[in-house]
mmCIF file of C-alpha atoms in Angstrom:
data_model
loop_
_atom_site.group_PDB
_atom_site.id
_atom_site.type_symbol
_atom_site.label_atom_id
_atom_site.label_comp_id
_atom_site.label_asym_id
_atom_site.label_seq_id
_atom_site.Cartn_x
_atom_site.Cartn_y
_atom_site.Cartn_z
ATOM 1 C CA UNK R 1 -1.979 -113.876 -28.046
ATOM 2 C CA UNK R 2 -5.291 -112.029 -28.307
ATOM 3 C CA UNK R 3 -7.983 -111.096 -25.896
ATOM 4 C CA UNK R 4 -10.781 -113.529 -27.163
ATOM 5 C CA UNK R 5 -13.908 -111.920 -26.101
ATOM 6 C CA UNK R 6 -16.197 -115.068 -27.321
ATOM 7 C CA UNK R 7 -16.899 -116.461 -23.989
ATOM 8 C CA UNK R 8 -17.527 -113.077 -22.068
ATOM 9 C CA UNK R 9 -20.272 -111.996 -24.891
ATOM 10 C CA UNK R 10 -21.855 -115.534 -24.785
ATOM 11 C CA UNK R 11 -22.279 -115.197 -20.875
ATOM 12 C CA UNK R 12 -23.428 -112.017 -21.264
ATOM 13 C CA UNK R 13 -26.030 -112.863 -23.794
ATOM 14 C CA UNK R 14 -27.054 -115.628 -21.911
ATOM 15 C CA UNK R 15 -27.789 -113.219 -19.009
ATOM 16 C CA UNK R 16 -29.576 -111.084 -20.968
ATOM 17 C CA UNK R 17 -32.221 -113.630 -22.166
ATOM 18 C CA UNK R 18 -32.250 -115.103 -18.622
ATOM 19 C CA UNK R 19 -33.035 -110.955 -17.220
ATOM 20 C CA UNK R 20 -35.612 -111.171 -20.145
ATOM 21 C CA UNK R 21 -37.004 -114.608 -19.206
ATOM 22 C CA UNK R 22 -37.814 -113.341 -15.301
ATOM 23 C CA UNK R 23 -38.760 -110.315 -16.399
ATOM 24 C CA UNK R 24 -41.720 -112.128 -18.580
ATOM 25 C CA UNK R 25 -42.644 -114.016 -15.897
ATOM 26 C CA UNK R 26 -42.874 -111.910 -13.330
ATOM 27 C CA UNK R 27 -45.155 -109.836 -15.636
ATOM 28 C CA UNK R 28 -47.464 -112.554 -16.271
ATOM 29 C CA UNK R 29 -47.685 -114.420 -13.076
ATOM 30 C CA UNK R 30 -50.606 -113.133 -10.516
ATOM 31 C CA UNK R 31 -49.913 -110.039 -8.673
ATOM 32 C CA UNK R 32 -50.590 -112.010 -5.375
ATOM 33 C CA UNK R 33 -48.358 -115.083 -6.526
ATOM 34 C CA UNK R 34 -45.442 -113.031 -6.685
ATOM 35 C CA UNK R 35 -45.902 -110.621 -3.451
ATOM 36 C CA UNK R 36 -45.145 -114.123 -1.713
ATOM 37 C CA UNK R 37 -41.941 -115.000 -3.552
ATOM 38 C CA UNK R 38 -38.937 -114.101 -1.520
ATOM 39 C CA UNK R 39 -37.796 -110.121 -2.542
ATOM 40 C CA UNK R 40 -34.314 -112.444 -3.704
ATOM 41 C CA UNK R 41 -36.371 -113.463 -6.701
ATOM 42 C CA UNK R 42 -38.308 -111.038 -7.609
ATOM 43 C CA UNK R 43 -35.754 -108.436 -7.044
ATOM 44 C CA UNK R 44 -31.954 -110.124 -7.972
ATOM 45 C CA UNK R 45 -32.482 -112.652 -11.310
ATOM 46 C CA UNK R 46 -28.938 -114.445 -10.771
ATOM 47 C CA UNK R 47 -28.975 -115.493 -7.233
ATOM 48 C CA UNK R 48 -31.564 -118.007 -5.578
ATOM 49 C CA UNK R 49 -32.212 -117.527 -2.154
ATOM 50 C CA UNK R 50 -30.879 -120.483 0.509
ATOM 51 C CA UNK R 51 -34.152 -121.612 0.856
ATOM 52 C CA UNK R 52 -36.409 -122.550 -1.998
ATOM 53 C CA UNK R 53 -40.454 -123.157 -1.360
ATOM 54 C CA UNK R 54 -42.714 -124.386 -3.687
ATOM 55 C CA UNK R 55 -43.684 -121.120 -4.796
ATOM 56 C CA UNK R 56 -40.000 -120.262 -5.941
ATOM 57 C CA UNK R 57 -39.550 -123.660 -7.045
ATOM 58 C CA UNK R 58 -42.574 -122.975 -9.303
ATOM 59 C CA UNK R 59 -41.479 -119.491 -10.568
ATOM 60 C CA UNK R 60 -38.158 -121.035 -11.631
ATOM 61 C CA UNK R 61 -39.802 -123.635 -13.600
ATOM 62 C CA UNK R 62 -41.974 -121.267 -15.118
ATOM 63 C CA UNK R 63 -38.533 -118.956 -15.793
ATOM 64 C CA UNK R 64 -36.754 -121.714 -17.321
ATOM 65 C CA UNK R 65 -39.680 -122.562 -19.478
ATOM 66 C CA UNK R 66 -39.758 -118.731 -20.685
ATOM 67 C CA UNK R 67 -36.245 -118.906 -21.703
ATOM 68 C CA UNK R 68 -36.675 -121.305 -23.947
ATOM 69 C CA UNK R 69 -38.747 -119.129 -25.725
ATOM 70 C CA UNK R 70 -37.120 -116.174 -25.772
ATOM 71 C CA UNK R 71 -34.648 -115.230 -28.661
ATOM 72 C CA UNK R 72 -32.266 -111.998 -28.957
ATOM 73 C CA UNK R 73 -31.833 -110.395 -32.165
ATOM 74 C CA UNK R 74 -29.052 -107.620 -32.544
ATOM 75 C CA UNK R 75 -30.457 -104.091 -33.484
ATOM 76 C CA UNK R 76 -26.850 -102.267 -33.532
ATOM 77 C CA UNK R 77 -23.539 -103.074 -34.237
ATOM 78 C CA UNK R 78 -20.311 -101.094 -33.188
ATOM 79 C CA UNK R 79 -16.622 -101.569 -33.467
ATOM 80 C CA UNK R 80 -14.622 -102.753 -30.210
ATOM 81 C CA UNK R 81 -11.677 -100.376 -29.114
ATOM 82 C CA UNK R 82 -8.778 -101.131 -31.002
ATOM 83 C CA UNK R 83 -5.786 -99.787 -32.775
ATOM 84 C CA UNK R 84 -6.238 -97.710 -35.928
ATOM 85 C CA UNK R 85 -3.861 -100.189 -37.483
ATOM 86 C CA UNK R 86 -5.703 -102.917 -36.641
ATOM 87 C CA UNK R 87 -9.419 -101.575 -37.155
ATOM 88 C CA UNK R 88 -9.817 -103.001 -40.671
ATOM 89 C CA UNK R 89 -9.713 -106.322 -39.225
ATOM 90 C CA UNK R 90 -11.985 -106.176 -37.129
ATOM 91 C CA UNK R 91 -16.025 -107.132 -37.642
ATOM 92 C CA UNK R 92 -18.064 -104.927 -36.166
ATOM 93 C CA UNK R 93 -20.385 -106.600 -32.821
ATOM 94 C CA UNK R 94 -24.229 -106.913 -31.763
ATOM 95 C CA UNK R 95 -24.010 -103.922 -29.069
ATOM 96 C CA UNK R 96 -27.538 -103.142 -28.578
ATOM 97 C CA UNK R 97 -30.241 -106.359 -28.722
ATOM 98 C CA UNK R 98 -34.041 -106.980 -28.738
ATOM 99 C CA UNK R 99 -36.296 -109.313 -27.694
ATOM 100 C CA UNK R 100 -38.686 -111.931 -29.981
ATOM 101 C CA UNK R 101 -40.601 -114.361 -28.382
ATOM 102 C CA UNK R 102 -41.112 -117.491 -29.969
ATOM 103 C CA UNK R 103 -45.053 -118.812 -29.450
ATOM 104 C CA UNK R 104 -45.494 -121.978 -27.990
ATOM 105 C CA UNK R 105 -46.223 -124.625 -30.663
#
């Protein structure tokens, strides 16, 4: 049986549009809104802290609104490690990725 690496590169995709998504809010939300957040969310995107205010509350809302927008397109491809024997059957992956924002409708 193979290693299927399917699930492990559709988590980590999914973590990089969720990185992308708090990144974009964080960048648009007031200066002053987001010196209040707890450091957790501002400063680690995939933990919440044990306590969630209104402000956090909000910021997540506003994060899970961004993601919905966000798309990531693959800019590079690359091989994964495997045997010369075996190389010619296998498809190249998305290694590096970038960002496109869909506008709201």
């Amino acid at each position: 049986m193979g290693y299927d690496t399917h699930d492990s590169d559709s988590r980590e995709l999914a973590d990089k549009k969720l990185m992308r998504a708090h990144q974009r809010v964080l960048a648009h939300w007031p200066e002053e809104a987001v010196k209040e957040l707890d450091p957790l969310v501002i400063h680690d995107p995939m933990n919440k802290p044990d306590v969630v205010g209104d402000l956090e509350r909000e910021f997540y809302e506003a994060r899970h609104e961004a993601l919905g927008s966000i798309e990531l397109e693959p800019v590079s491809w690359a091989k994964p490690p495997v045997p010369h024997e075996a190389s010619q059957f296998v498809d190249p992956r998305p290694v590096e990725w970038t960002t496109v924002v869909r506008k709201a409708d």
